[in-house]
């Protein structure tokens, strides 16, 4: 039987509608949530994401500022931009699109962002707050989006065995923490697997919920799926495809066609986790603006 397809675009639209409502509430109190997105260089995928983030802000009634800098920008130059945005009261959230060019230390930039404006949730203060369960900490958008997909698709995490393949700071590590915390979308038993895990397919077959987040196109096959399991695909890799107008297609980490025949529910790529990340970025920006307004 074919798996239930989880429509991330529809879930994200619902969240964005909720955000739009919250923004009008804030605007009525004289607060316009503002997000600044900084892009260094001309990575084509990053350019698309940055454009989409700016448009999503405007659609929700927020203030949006996009700062595009040449690839040769120095670390000092970029830090000066971050300092300006840190000091700008119209900006509640700051995001520096990754990857940055190799001569810039990403950590140095991310750690310079005021933690109160760190809507990516990459600053150590927010990482620590999320680990401690402090609700004022910003949850990184991708794992936050995965958790919301599970909650809003009525997929029970409580007592479930979740296997996350991928141990990145962006996804695997924060997601394992969020899903094992007490409460809705939590209370799971989480295993983090990675490139050194022994007999990965056998481990994955013990998962009630399998999250693939290692960025290897179609790496996880049907031999890794427990029949009826929920499969969440975080991967998006450009794969050359001469039959497509752009010469490539987007592939997830899951071999979608065979896996959908065995899984109980599955997120597609595109149209699964991807749209959720922008929705959750907006949620975090509203959180930042709300906290800023409360501390005035
Ligand atoms: N590049 C890919 N994903 C992300 C993300 O979530 N945040 C930032 N800043 N850059 C990214």
CSV table of C-alpha atoms and ligand atoms in Angstrom, one decimal:
chain,number,residue,atom,x,y,z
A,1,UNK,CA,0.0,0.0,0.0
A,2,UNK,CA,1.2,3.5,-0.8
A,3,UNK,CA,2.2,5.8,2.1
A,4,UNK,CA,0.2,8.9,3.1
A,5,UNK,CA,1.9,11.9,1.5
A,6,UNK,CA,2.6,14.6,4.0
A,7,UNK,CA,2.0,18.0,2.4
A,8,UNK,CA,4.6,20.3,3.9
A,9,UNK,CA,3.5,23.2,1.6
A,10,UNK,CA,-0.1,23.1,3.0
A,11,UNK,CA,1.1,22.8,6.6
A,12,UNK,CA,3.5,25.7,6.0
A,13,UNK,CA,0.7,27.8,4.5
A,14,UNK,CA,-1.4,27.2,7.6
A,15,UNK,CA,1.5,28.4,9.9
A,16,UNK,CA,2.1,31.4,7.7
A,17,UNK,CA,-1.6,32.4,8.0
A,18,UNK,CA,-1.2,32.2,11.8
A,19,UNK,CA,1.9,34.3,11.6
A,20,UNK,CA,0.1,36.9,9.5
A,21,UNK,CA,-2.6,37.1,12.2
A,22,UNK,CA,0.0,37.6,14.9
A,23,UNK,CA,1.8,40.3,12.9
A,24,UNK,CA,-1.4,42.3,12.5
A,25,UNK,CA,-1.8,42.0,16.3
A,26,UNK,CA,1.7,43.3,16.8
A,27,UNK,CA,1.2,46.1,14.2
A,28,UNK,CA,-1.9,47.2,16.1
A,29,UNK,CA,0.4,47.8,19.1
A,30,UNK,CA,2.9,49.7,16.9
A,31,UNK,CA,5.4,46.8,16.4
A,32,UNK,CA,6.3,45.7,12.9
A,33,UNK,CA,8.4,42.6,13.1
A,34,UNK,CA,11.5,43.0,10.9
A,35,UNK,CA,13.9,40.3,9.5
A,36,UNK,CA,17.2,41.0,7.9
A,37,UNK,CA,18.8,38.4,5.6
A,38,UNK,CA,22.4,38.7,4.7
A,39,UNK,CA,23.8,36.9,1.7
A,40,UNK,CA,27.6,36.9,0.8
A,41,UNK,CA,28.4,35.8,-2.7
A,42,UNK,CA,26.4,34.4,-5.5
A,43,UNK,CA,25.6,30.8,-4.6
A,44,UNK,CA,22.5,30.1,-6.9
A,45,UNK,CA,20.6,28.0,-4.4
A,46,UNK,CA,21.2,30.6,-1.6
A,47,UNK,CA,20.1,33.4,-3.9
A,48,UNK,CA,16.7,31.6,-4.3
A,49,UNK,CA,16.3,30.9,-0.6
A,50,UNK,CA,17.1,34.5,0.3
A,51,UNK,CA,14.6,35.8,-2.2
A,52,UNK,CA,11.9,33.4,-0.9
A,53,UNK,CA,12.6,34.5,2.7
A,54,UNK,CA,12.2,38.2,1.9
A,55,UNK,CA,9.0,37.6,0.0
A,56,UNK,CA,7.6,35.5,2.8
A,57,UNK,CA,8.2,38.3,5.3
A,58,UNK,CA,6.4,40.8,3.1
A,59,UNK,CA,3.5,38.4,2.5
A,60,UNK,CA,3.1,38.2,6.3
A,61,UNK,CA,3.1,42.0,6.7
A,62,UNK,CA,6.6,42.1,8.2
A,63,UNK,CA,9.5,44.4,7.4
A,64,UNK,CA,12.2,42.8,5.3
A,65,UNK,CA,15.7,43.9,4.6
A,66,UNK,CA,18.0,41.9,2.3
A,67,UNK,CA,21.7,42.7,2.3
A,68,UNK,CA,23.6,41.3,-0.6
A,69,UNK,CA,27.4,41.5,-0.4
A,70,UNK,CA,30.1,40.6,-2.9
A,71,UNK,CA,32.0,37.3,-2.4
A,72,UNK,CA,35.2,39.3,-1.7
A,73,UNK,CA,33.6,40.9,1.4
A,74,UNK,CA,36.1,40.7,4.3
A,75,UNK,CA,35.2,39.1,7.6
A,76,UNK,CA,35.5,42.6,9.2
A,77,UNK,CA,33.2,44.1,6.6
A,78,UNK,CA,30.6,41.4,7.3
A,79,UNK,CA,30.9,41.8,11.1
A,80,UNK,CA,30.3,45.6,10.6
A,81,UNK,CA,27.1,44.8,8.8
A,82,UNK,CA,26.0,42.5,11.6
A,83,UNK,CA,26.8,45.2,14.2
A,84,UNK,CA,24.7,47.7,12.2
A,85,UNK,CA,21.7,45.3,12.2
A,86,UNK,CA,22.2,44.4,15.8
A,87,UNK,CA,21.8,48.1,16.6
A,88,UNK,CA,18.8,48.7,14.3
A,89,UNK,CA,15.5,48.8,16.3
A,90,UNK,CA,13.5,48.0,13.2
A,91,UNK,CA,15.2,44.7,12.8
A,92,UNK,CA,14.1,41.9,15.3
A,93,UNK,CA,15.7,38.9,13.5
A,94,UNK,CA,19.0,38.5,11.6
A,95,UNK,CA,20.0,35.6,9.4
A,96,UNK,CA,23.3,35.2,7.6
A,97,UNK,CA,22.7,32.7,4.8
A,98,UNK,CA,25.1,29.7,4.9
A,99,UNK,CA,27.4,28.8,3.4
A,100,UNK,CA,29.6,31.9,3.5
A,101,UNK,CA,32.7,32.1,1.3
A,102,UNK,CA,35.7,30.0,2.7
A,103,UNK,CA,37.8,33.0,3.8
A,104,UNK,CA,35.0,33.9,6.3
A,105,UNK,CA,34.7,32.0,9.6
A,106,UNK,CA,31.0,31.2,9.8
A,107,UNK,CA,31.1,30.8,13.6
A,108,UNK,CA,32.6,34.2,14.1
A,109,UNK,CA,29.7,35.8,12.2
A,110,UNK,CA,27.0,33.7,13.8
A,111,UNK,CA,28.3,34.3,17.3
A,112,UNK,CA,28.3,38.1,16.6
A,113,UNK,CA,24.6,38.2,16.0
A,114,UNK,CA,22.8,39.5,19.1
A,115,UNK,CA,21.2,36.3,20.6
A,116,UNK,CA,17.9,38.2,21.0
A,117,UNK,CA,17.9,38.6,17.2
A,118,UNK,CA,19.3,35.1,16.4
A,119,UNK,CA,16.2,33.7,14.7
A,120,UNK,CA,18.3,30.9,13.2
A,121,UNK,CA,19.0,29.6,16.7
A,122,UNK,CA,22.7,29.0,15.9
A,123,UNK,CA,24.2,31.2,18.7
A,124,UNK,CA,25.5,29.1,21.7
A,125,UNK,CA,23.2,31.0,24.0
A,126,UNK,CA,20.2,29.8,22.1
A,127,UNK,CA,21.6,26.3,21.6
A,128,UNK,CA,22.0,26.1,25.4
A,129,UNK,CA,18.5,27.5,26.0
A,130,UNK,CA,16.9,24.9,23.7
A,131,UNK,CA,18.8,22.1,25.4
A,132,UNK,CA,17.6,23.4,28.8
A,133,UNK,CA,14.0,23.7,27.5
A,134,UNK,CA,13.9,27.5,28.0
A,135,UNK,CA,11.0,28.8,25.8
A,136,UNK,CA,12.8,32.1,25.1
A,137,UNK,CA,15.5,30.2,23.1
A,138,UNK,CA,15.1,30.2,19.4
A,139,UNK,CA,14.7,26.7,17.8
A,140,UNK,CA,16.5,26.3,14.5
A,141,UNK,CA,14.0,26.5,11.7
A,142,UNK,CA,14.6,23.1,10.0
A,143,UNK,CA,14.3,20.9,13.1
A,144,UNK,CA,11.5,23.1,14.4
A,145,UNK,CA,9.7,22.5,11.0
A,146,UNK,CA,10.2,18.7,11.3
A,147,UNK,CA,8.6,18.8,14.8
A,148,UNK,CA,5.7,20.9,13.6
A,149,UNK,CA,5.1,18.5,10.7
A,150,UNK,CA,4.8,15.6,13.1
A,151,UNK,CA,2.5,17.5,15.5
A,152,UNK,CA,0.3,18.9,12.7
A,153,UNK,CA,0.1,15.5,10.9
A,154,UNK,CA,-1.0,13.8,14.2
A,155,UNK,CA,2.0,11.5,14.2
A,156,UNK,CA,2.6,10.4,17.8
A,157,UNK,CA,6.1,11.0,19.0
A,158,UNK,CA,5.4,10.1,22.7
A,159,UNK,CA,7.1,6.7,23.3
A,160,UNK,CA,8.0,6.4,19.7
A,161,UNK,CA,11.5,5.3,18.6
A,162,UNK,CA,12.9,8.1,16.3
A,163,UNK,CA,16.0,7.4,14.3
A,164,UNK,CA,17.7,10.5,13.0
A,165,UNK,CA,20.3,9.9,10.3
A,166,UNK,CA,22.7,12.8,10.4
A,167,UNK,CA,24.4,14.6,13.4
A,168,UNK,CA,24.7,18.1,12.2
A,169,UNK,CA,24.5,21.2,14.3
A,170,UNK,CA,21.7,22.5,11.9
A,171,UNK,CA,19.4,19.5,12.1
A,172,UNK,CA,20.4,16.2,13.8
A,173,UNK,CA,21.7,17.5,17.1
A,174,UNK,CA,18.9,20.1,17.9
A,175,UNK,CA,16.1,17.8,16.6
A,176,UNK,CA,17.2,14.9,18.9
A,177,UNK,CA,17.0,17.3,21.8
A,178,UNK,CA,13.6,18.7,20.8
A,179,UNK,CA,11.9,15.3,20.2
A,180,UNK,CA,13.1,13.8,23.4
A,181,UNK,CA,11.9,16.7,25.6
A,182,UNK,CA,8.7,16.3,27.5
A,183,UNK,CA,5.5,17.7,25.9
A,184,UNK,CA,3.7,17.8,22.6
A,185,UNK,CA,6.0,16.7,19.7
A,186,UNK,CA,8.4,15.3,22.3
A,187,UNK,CA,8.7,12.3,24.7
A,188,UNK,CA,10.3,10.2,22.0
A,189,UNK,CA,13.2,7.8,22.4
A,190,UNK,CA,15.8,9.2,20.0
A,191,UNK,CA,18.8,7.5,18.3
A,192,UNK,CA,21.2,9.6,16.3
A,193,UNK,CA,22.9,7.6,13.5
A,194,UNK,CA,25.7,8.8,11.2
A,195,UNK,CA,28.3,7.7,8.7
A,196,UNK,CA,30.1,5.5,11.3
A,197,UNK,CA,26.9,3.7,12.5
A,198,UNK,CA,27.2,-0.1,12.2
A,199,UNK,CA,24.5,-1.7,10.0
A,200,UNK,CA,22.5,1.5,9.4
A,201,UNK,CA,19.6,-0.3,7.6
A,202,UNK,CA,19.0,-2.6,10.5
A,203,UNK,CA,19.0,0.3,13.0
A,204,UNK,CA,16.7,2.3,10.7
A,205,UNK,CA,14.2,-0.6,10.6
A,206,UNK,CA,13.7,-0.2,14.3
A,207,UNK,CA,12.4,3.3,13.8
A,208,UNK,CA,8.7,4.3,14.1
A,209,UNK,CA,9.8,7.7,12.8
A,210,UNK,CA,12.8,7.9,10.5
A,211,UNK,CA,14.4,11.3,9.8
A,212,UNK,CA,16.9,11.4,7.0
A,213,UNK,CA,19.2,14.5,7.3
A,214,UNK,CA,22.6,13.8,6.0
A,215,UNK,CA,22.5,15.4,2.5
A,216,UNK,CA,23.2,12.3,0.4
A,217,UNK,CA,20.8,12.0,-2.5
A,218,UNK,CA,18.5,8.9,-2.3
A,219,UNK,CA,20.9,7.2,0.2
A,220,UNK,CA,18.2,5.5,2.3
A,221,UNK,CA,16.5,2.7,0.5
A,222,UNK,CA,13.5,0.5,1.2
A,223,UNK,CA,15.7,-2.0,3.1
A,224,UNK,CA,15.9,0.6,5.9
A,225,UNK,CA,12.2,1.1,6.4
A,226,UNK,CA,9.9,-0.6,9.0
A,227,UNK,CA,6.5,-1.2,7.3
A,228,UNK,CA,4.2,1.6,8.3
A,229,UNK,CA,6.9,3.9,9.6
A,230,UNK,CA,6.8,7.7,9.2
A,231,UNK,CA,9.6,8.9,7.0
A,232,UNK,CA,10.7,12.5,7.1
A,233,UNK,CA,13.2,13.6,4.4
A,234,UNK,CA,15.2,16.7,5.2
A,235,UNK,CA,17.7,16.3,2.3
A,236,UNK,CA,17.7,18.5,-0.7
A,237,UNK,CA,20.5,17.8,-3.2
A,238,UNK,CA,20.7,19.1,-6.7
A,239,UNK,CA,21.1,16.1,-9.0
A,240,UNK,CA,22.0,16.6,-12.7
A,241,UNK,CA,18.9,15.7,-14.9
A,242,UNK,CA,19.1,16.6,-18.6
A,243,UNK,CA,15.3,16.1,-18.9
A,244,UNK,CA,14.6,19.1,-16.7
A,245,UNK,CA,14.6,22.7,-18.0
A,246,UNK,CA,17.1,23.8,-15.4
A,247,UNK,CA,19.3,20.7,-16.0
A,248,UNK,CA,18.8,19.4,-12.4
A,249,UNK,CA,16.2,18.1,-10.1
A,250,UNK,CA,16.0,18.2,-6.3
A,251,UNK,CA,16.5,14.9,-4.6
A,252,UNK,CA,16.0,14.0,-1.0
A,253,UNK,CA,18.0,11.5,1.1
A,254,UNK,CA,15.3,8.9,0.7
A,255,UNK,CA,14.7,6.7,-2.4
A,256,UNK,CA,11.2,8.1,-2.6
A,257,UNK,CA,9.4,5.7,-5.0
A,258,UNK,CA,10.3,2.4,-3.4
A,259,UNK,CA,10.1,3.7,0.1
A,260,UNK,CA,6.6,5.2,-0.3
A,261,UNK,CA,5.3,1.6,-1.1
A,262,UNK,CA,6.4,0.5,2.4
A,263,UNK,CA,6.2,3.5,4.7
A,264,UNK,CA,3.0,4.6,6.5
A,265,UNK,CA,3.6,8.4,5.8
A,266,UNK,CA,6.3,10.2,4.0
A,267,UNK,CA,7.3,13.8,3.1
A,268,UNK,CA,8.2,14.5,-0.5
A,269,UNK,CA,11.1,16.5,-1.9
A,270,UNK,CA,10.3,19.2,-2.8
A,271,UNK,CA,7.2,20.1,-0.9
A,272,UNK,CA,7.9,18.4,2.4
A,273,UNK,CA,10.3,19.9,5.0
A,274,UNK,CA,11.6,22.7,2.7
A,275,UNK,CA,8.6,25.0,2.9
A,276,UNK,CA,8.4,24.5,6.7
A,277,UNK,CA,11.8,26.1,7.3
A,278,UNK,CA,10.7,29.5,6.0
A,279,UNK,CA,7.4,29.3,7.9
A,280,UNK,CA,9.4,28.5,11.2
A,281,UNK,CA,11.8,31.4,10.4
A,282,UNK,CA,8.8,33.7,10.4
A,283,UNK,CA,7.5,32.2,13.7
A,284,UNK,CA,10.9,32.9,15.2
A,285,UNK,CA,10.9,36.5,14.0
A,286,UNK,CA,7.5,37.1,15.5
A,287,UNK,CA,8.8,35.6,18.8
A,288,UNK,CA,11.8,37.9,18.6
A,289,UNK,CA,9.6,41.0,18.0
A,290,UNK,CA,7.2,39.9,20.8
A,291,UNK,CA,10.1,39.5,23.3
A,292,UNK,CA,11.6,42.8,22.2
A,293,UNK,CA,8.3,44.6,22.6
A,294,UNK,CA,7.8,43.1,26.1
A,295,UNK,CA,11.2,44.3,27.3
A,296,UNK,CA,10.7,47.9,26.1
B,1,LIG,N1,21.6,27.5,4.7
B,1,LIG,C1,20.8,26.4,4.6
B,1,LIG,N2,20.0,26.3,5.6
B,1,LIG,C2,20.1,27.4,6.4
B,1,LIG,C3,19.5,27.9,7.5
B,1,LIG,O1,18.6,27.3,8.1
B,1,LIG,N3,20.0,29.1,8.0
B,1,LIG,C4,21.0,29.7,7.4
B,1,LIG,N4,21.4,30.9,7.9
B,1,LIG,N5,21.6,29.3,6.3
B,1,LIG,C5,21.2,28.2,5.8
